[in-house]
Coordinates of C-alpha atoms in Angstrom, one line a residue:
Chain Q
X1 CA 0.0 0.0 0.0
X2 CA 1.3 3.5 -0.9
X3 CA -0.4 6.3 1.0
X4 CA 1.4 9.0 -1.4
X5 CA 0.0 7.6 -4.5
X6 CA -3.7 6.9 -3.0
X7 CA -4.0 10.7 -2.0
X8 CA -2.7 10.8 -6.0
X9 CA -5.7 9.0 -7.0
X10 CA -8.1 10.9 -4.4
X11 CA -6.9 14.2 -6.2
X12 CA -7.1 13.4 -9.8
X13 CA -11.0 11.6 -9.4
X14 CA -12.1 15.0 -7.7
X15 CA -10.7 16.9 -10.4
X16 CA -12.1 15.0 -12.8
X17 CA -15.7 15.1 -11.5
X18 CA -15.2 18.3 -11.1
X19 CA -14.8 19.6 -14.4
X20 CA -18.4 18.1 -15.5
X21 CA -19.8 19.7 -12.6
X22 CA -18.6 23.2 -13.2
X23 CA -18.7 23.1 -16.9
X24 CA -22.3 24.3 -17.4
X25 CA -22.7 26.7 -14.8
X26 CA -19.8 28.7 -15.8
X27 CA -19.8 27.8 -19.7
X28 CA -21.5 30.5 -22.4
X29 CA -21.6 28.0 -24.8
X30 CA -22.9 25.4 -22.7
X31 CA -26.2 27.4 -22.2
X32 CA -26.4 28.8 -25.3
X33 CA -27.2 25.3 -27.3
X34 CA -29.9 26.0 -30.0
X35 CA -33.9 26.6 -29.6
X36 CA -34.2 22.4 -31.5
X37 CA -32.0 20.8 -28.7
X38 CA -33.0 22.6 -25.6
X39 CA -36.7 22.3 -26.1
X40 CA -35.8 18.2 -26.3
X41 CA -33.7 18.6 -23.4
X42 CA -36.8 20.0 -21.3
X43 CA -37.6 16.5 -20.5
X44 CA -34.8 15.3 -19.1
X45 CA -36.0 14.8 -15.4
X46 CA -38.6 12.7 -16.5
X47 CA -36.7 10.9 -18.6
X48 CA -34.2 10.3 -15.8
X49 CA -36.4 8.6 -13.6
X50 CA -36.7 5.2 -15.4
X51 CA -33.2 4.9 -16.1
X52 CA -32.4 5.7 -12.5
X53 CA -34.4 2.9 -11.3
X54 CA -34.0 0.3 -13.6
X55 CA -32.5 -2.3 -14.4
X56 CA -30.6 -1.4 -10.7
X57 CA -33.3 -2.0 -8.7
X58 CA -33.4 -5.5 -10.3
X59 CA -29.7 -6.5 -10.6
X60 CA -28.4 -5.2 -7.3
X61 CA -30.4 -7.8 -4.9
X62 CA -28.9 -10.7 -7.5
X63 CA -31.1 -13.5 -7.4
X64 CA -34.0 -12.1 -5.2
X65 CA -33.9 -9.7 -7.7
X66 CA -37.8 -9.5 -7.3
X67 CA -37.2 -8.2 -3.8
X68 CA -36.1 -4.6 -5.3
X69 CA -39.0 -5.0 -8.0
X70 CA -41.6 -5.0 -5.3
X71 CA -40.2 -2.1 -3.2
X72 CA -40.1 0.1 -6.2
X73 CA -43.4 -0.7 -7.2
X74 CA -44.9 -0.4 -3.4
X75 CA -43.2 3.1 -3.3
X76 CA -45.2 4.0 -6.8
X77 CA -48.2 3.0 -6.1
X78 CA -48.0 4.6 -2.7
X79 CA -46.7 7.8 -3.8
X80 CA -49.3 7.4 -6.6
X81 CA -51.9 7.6 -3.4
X82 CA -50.5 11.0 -2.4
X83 CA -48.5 9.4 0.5
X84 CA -45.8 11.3 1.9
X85 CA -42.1 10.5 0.2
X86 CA -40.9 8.9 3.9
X87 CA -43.5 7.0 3.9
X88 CA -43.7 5.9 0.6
X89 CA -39.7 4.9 1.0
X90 CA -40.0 3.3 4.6
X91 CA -42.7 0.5 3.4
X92 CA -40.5 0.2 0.0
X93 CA -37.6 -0.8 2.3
X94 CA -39.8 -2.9 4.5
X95 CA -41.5 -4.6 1.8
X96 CA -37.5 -5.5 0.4
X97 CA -36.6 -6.6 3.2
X98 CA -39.1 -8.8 4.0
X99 CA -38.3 -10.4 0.4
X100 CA -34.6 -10.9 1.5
X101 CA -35.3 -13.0 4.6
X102 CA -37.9 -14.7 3.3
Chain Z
X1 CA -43.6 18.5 -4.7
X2 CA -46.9 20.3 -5.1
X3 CA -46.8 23.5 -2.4
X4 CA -47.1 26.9 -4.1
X5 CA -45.0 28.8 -1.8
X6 CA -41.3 30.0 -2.6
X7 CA -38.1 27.3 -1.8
X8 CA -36.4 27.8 1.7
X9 CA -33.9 26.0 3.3
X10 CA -36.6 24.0 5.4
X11 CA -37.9 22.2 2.2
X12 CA -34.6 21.9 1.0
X13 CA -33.7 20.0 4.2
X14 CA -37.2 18.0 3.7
X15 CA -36.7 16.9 0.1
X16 CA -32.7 16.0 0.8
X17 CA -34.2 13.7 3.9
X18 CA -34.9 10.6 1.8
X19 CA -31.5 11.3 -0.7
X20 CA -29.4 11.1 2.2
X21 CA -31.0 8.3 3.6
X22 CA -30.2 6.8 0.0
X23 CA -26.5 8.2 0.0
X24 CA -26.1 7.0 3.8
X25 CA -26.7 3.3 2.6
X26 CA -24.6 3.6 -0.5
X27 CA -21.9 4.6 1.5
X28 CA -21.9 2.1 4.0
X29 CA -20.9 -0.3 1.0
X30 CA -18.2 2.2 -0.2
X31 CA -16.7 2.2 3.2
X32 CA -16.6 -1.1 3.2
X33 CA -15.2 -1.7 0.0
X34 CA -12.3 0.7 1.0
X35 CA -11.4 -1.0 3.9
X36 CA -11.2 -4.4 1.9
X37 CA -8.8 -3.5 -0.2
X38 CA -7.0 -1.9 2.4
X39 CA -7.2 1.8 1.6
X40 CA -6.5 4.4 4.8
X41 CA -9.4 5.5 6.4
X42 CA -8.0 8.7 6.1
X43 CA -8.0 8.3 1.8
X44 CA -11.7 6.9 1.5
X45 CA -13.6 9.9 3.4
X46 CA -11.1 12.4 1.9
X47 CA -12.8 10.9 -1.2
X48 CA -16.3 11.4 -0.5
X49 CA -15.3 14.6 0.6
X50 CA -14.1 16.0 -2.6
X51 CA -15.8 13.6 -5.0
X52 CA -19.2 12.8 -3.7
X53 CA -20.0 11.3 -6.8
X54 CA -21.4 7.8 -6.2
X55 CA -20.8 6.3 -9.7
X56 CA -17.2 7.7 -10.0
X57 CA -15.8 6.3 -6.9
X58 CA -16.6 3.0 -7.0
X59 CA -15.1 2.8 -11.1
X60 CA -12.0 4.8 -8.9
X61 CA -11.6 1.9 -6.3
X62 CA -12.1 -0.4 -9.0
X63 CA -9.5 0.9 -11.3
X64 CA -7.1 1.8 -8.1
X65 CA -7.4 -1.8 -7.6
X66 CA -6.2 -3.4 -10.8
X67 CA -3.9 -0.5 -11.4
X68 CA -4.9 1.4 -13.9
X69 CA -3.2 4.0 -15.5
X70 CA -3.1 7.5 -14.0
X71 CA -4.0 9.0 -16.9
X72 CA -6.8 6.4 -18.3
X73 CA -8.5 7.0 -14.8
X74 CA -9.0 10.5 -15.2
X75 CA -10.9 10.0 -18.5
X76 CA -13.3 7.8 -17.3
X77 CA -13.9 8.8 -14.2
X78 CA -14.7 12.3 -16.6
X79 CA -16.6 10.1 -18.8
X80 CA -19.1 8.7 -15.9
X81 CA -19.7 11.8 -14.6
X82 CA -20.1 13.4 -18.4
X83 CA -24.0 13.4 -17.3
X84 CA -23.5 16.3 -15.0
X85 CA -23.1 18.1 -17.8
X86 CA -26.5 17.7 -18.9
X87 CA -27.7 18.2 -15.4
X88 CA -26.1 21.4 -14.9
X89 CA -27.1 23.0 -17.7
X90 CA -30.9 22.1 -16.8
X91 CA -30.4 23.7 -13.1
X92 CA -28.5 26.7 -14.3
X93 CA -31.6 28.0 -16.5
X94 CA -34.1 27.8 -13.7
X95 CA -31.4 30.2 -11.6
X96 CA -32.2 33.2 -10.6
X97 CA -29.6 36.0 -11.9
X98 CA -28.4 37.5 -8.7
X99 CA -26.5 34.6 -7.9
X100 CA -22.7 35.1 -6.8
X101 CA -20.1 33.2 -7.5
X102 CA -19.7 31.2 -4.6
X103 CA -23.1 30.4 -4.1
X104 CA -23.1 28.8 -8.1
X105 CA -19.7 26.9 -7.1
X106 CA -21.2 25.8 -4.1
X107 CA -24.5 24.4 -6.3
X108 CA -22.0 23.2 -8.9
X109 CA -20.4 20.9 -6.4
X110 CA -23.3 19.2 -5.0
X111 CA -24.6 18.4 -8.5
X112 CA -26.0 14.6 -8.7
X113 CA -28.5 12.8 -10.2
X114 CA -30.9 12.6 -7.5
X115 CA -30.3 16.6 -6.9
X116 CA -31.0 16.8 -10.3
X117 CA -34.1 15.4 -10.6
X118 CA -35.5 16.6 -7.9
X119 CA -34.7 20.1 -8.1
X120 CA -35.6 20.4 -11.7
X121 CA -39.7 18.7 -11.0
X122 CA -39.6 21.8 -9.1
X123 CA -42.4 23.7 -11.0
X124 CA -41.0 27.0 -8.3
X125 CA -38.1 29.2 -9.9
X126 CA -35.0 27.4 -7.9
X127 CA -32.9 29.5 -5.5
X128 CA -29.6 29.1 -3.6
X129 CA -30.9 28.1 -0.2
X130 CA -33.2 25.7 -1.5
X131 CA -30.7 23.9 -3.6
X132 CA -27.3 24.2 -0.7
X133 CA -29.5 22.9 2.1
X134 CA -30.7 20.1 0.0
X135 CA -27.2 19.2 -1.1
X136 CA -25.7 20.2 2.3
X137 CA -28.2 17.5 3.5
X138 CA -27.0 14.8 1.3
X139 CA -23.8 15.6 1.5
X140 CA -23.6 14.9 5.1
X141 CA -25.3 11.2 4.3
X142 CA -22.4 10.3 1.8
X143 CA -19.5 11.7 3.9
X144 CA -21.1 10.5 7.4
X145 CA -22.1 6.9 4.9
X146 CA -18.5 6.3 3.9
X147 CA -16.7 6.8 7.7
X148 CA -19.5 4.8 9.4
X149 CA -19.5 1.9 6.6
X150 CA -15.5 2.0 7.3
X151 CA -15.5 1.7 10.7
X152 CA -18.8 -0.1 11.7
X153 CA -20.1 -1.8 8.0
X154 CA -19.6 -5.2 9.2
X155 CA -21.6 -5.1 12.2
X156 CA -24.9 -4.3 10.5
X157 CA -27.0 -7.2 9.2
X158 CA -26.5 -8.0 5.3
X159 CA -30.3 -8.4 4.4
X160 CA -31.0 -5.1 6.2
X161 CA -28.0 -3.5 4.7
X162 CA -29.3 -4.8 1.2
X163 CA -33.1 -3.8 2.1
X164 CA -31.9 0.1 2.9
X165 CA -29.8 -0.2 -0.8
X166 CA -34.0 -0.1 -2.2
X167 CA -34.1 3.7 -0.3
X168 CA -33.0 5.9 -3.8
X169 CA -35.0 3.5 -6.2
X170 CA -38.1 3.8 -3.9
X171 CA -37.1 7.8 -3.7
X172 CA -37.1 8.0 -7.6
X173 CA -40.3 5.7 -8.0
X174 CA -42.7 8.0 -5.6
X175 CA -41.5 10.6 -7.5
X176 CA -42.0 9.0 -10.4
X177 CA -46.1 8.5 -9.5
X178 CA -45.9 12.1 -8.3
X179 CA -45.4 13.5 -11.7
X180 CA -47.8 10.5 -13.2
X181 CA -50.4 11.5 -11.3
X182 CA -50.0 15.5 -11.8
X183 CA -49.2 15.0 -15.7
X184 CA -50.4 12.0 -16.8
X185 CA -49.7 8.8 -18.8
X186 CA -47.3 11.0 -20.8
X187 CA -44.8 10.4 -17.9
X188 CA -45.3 6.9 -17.1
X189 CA -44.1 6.2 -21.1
X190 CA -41.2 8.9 -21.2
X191 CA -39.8 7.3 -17.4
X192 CA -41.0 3.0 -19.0
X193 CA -38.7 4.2 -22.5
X194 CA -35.4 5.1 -20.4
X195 CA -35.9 2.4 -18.2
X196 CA -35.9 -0.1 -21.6
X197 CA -33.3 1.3 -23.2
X198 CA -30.9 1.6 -20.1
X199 CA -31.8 -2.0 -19.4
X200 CA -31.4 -2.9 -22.7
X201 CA -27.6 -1.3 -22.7
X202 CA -26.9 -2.0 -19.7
X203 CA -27.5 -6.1 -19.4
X204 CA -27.3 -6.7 -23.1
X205 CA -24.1 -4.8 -24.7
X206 CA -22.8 -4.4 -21.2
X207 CA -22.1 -0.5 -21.7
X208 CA -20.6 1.2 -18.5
X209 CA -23.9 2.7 -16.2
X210 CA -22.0 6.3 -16.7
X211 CA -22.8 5.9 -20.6
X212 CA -25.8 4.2 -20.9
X213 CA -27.6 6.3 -18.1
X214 CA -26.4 8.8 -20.4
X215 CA -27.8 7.5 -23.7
X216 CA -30.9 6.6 -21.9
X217 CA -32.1 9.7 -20.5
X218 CA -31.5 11.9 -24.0
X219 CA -32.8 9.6 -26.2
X220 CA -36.0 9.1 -23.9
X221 CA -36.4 13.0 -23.7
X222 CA -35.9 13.4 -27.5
X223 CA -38.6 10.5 -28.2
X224 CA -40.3 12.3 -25.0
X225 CA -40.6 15.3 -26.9
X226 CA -42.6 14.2 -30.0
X227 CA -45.0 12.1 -27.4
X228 CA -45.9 14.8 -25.7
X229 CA -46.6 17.2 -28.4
X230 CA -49.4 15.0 -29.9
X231 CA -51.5 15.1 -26.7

């Protein structure tokens, strides 16, 4: 183990999530992309939302891989009731676990 | 999600609750990762520290461990977080002008997906102490994640561990209904199309999750676009 070249590594990952980071809030160009692409852009949260669930959700609980499936889709459907977010997340990870030591 | 009334730091605080209950968990693993392959305790929360970037530290620790280039880490540790790109340029328009320089540095920093995507469902005009509380708040989750995962991680039960990994997929899923049920079946298709298309990148050509995530959500809000002006 070399503590020099770890503190290296440290450095060189910040600066490089750094740069993405700072890019667009401090770039002209970056916010001056044309009418065509920004108006497909206005999306983008939306569109986020699948890809940030799946197929993770699935893959990271391996081969109870349903267990994540069902938390999601208890969290939806309760958020879909208008129940709170904490709530909604607390009987997602209640439902999952239950899966897990089934 | 729905209140009228302008963004404070108290909301700010409410809506970064359940992210750093998310980031809190994820950390825990990170922290434990680090330990295993032997890295100081010291290194792995000066990471979180300066990174706090989920996705790019774990591709750091993995590279780090099978000794990657200096140089070939640095581009894809950019690459992965190429998204916040994207991100950034969708929170800088709903700024307001004023803004100093510090503050935007300070909102530039705690960029991430989940900051992202909640800030921008905002339908309120966003504003500084909105966003830094919210980030402040998930900050602390990563940061406090990683040095309690290092220390304590192999005390805490593995099925409960795994159960609290569900916390930023249930987060994103509620929200997900949220804007459903404001909006309408619109939504539900734009959300169902990333989610194929990152599945279908991720577990069939095995792209990286920096790139597909990235392919994913513009290709869904381009498609998103032409499905939404028909209604």
């Amino acid at each position: 183990m070399e503590p020099k070249s770890i503190i290296v590594i440290v450095l060189v990952a910040a600066i490089a999530t750094l740069i993405p980071r700072f890019l667009p809030y401090f770039s002209k160009s970056a916010n001056n992309l044309p009418y065509f692409i920004k108006s497909k852009l206005e999306l983008l949260p939306v569109a986020a939302l699948g890809a940030l669930i799946f197929p993770y959700a699935i893959l990271d609980f391996h081969t109870i891989w349903y267990a994540g499936l069902c938390g999601v889709i208890a969290s939806f459907i309760l958020g879909y009731l208008k129940r709170s977010m904490i709530v909604s997340i607390l009987a997602s990870i209640v439902v999952t676990y239950l899966f897990l030591v089934i | 999600m729905n209140c009228t009334n302008e963004l404070g730091v108290r909301q700010g605080i409410i809506d970064g609750f359940p992210v750093l209950l998310g980031y809190f968990s994820t950390a825990i693993a990170f922290g434990l990762l680090c330990r295993g392959i032997n890295i100081t305790l010291f290194s792995s929360v000066l990471m979180s520290l300066t990174s706090f970037a989920g996705s790019g530290q774990f591709l750091t620790i993995n590279l780090y461990s099978t000794g990657t280039l200096m140089l070939e880490l640095f581009i894809s540790v950019m690459l992965i977080n190429f998204r916040y790109v994207f991100m950034g340029i969708s929170i800088n328009n709903k700024l307001p002008q004023d803004i100093t320089f510090l503050q935007r540095c300070l909102i530039a920093f705690g960029t991430t997906d989940e900051i992202f995507t909640i800030a921008t469902l905002k339908t309120q005009t966003l504003n500084f102490p909105y966003l830094f509380s919210m980030e402040l708040t998930a900050y602390s989750g990563w940061v406090s994640g990683t040095l309690i995962g290092y220390l304590l991680g192999t005390m805490l039960s593995s099925s409960l561990q795994a159960a609290m990994g569900v916390t930023l997929y249930a987060m994103f899923a509620s929200l997900w209904s949220n804007e459903v049920r404001k909006n309408g079946v619109p939504v539900l298709i734009i959300g169902g199309i990333s989610a194929l298309i990152n599945t279908f990148l991720v577990c069939i050509c095995s792209l990286s999750a920096g790139w597909s995530f990235v392919i994913a959500m513009i290709s869904a809000s381009f498609i998103g676009s032409y499905i939404v002006r028909k209604e």
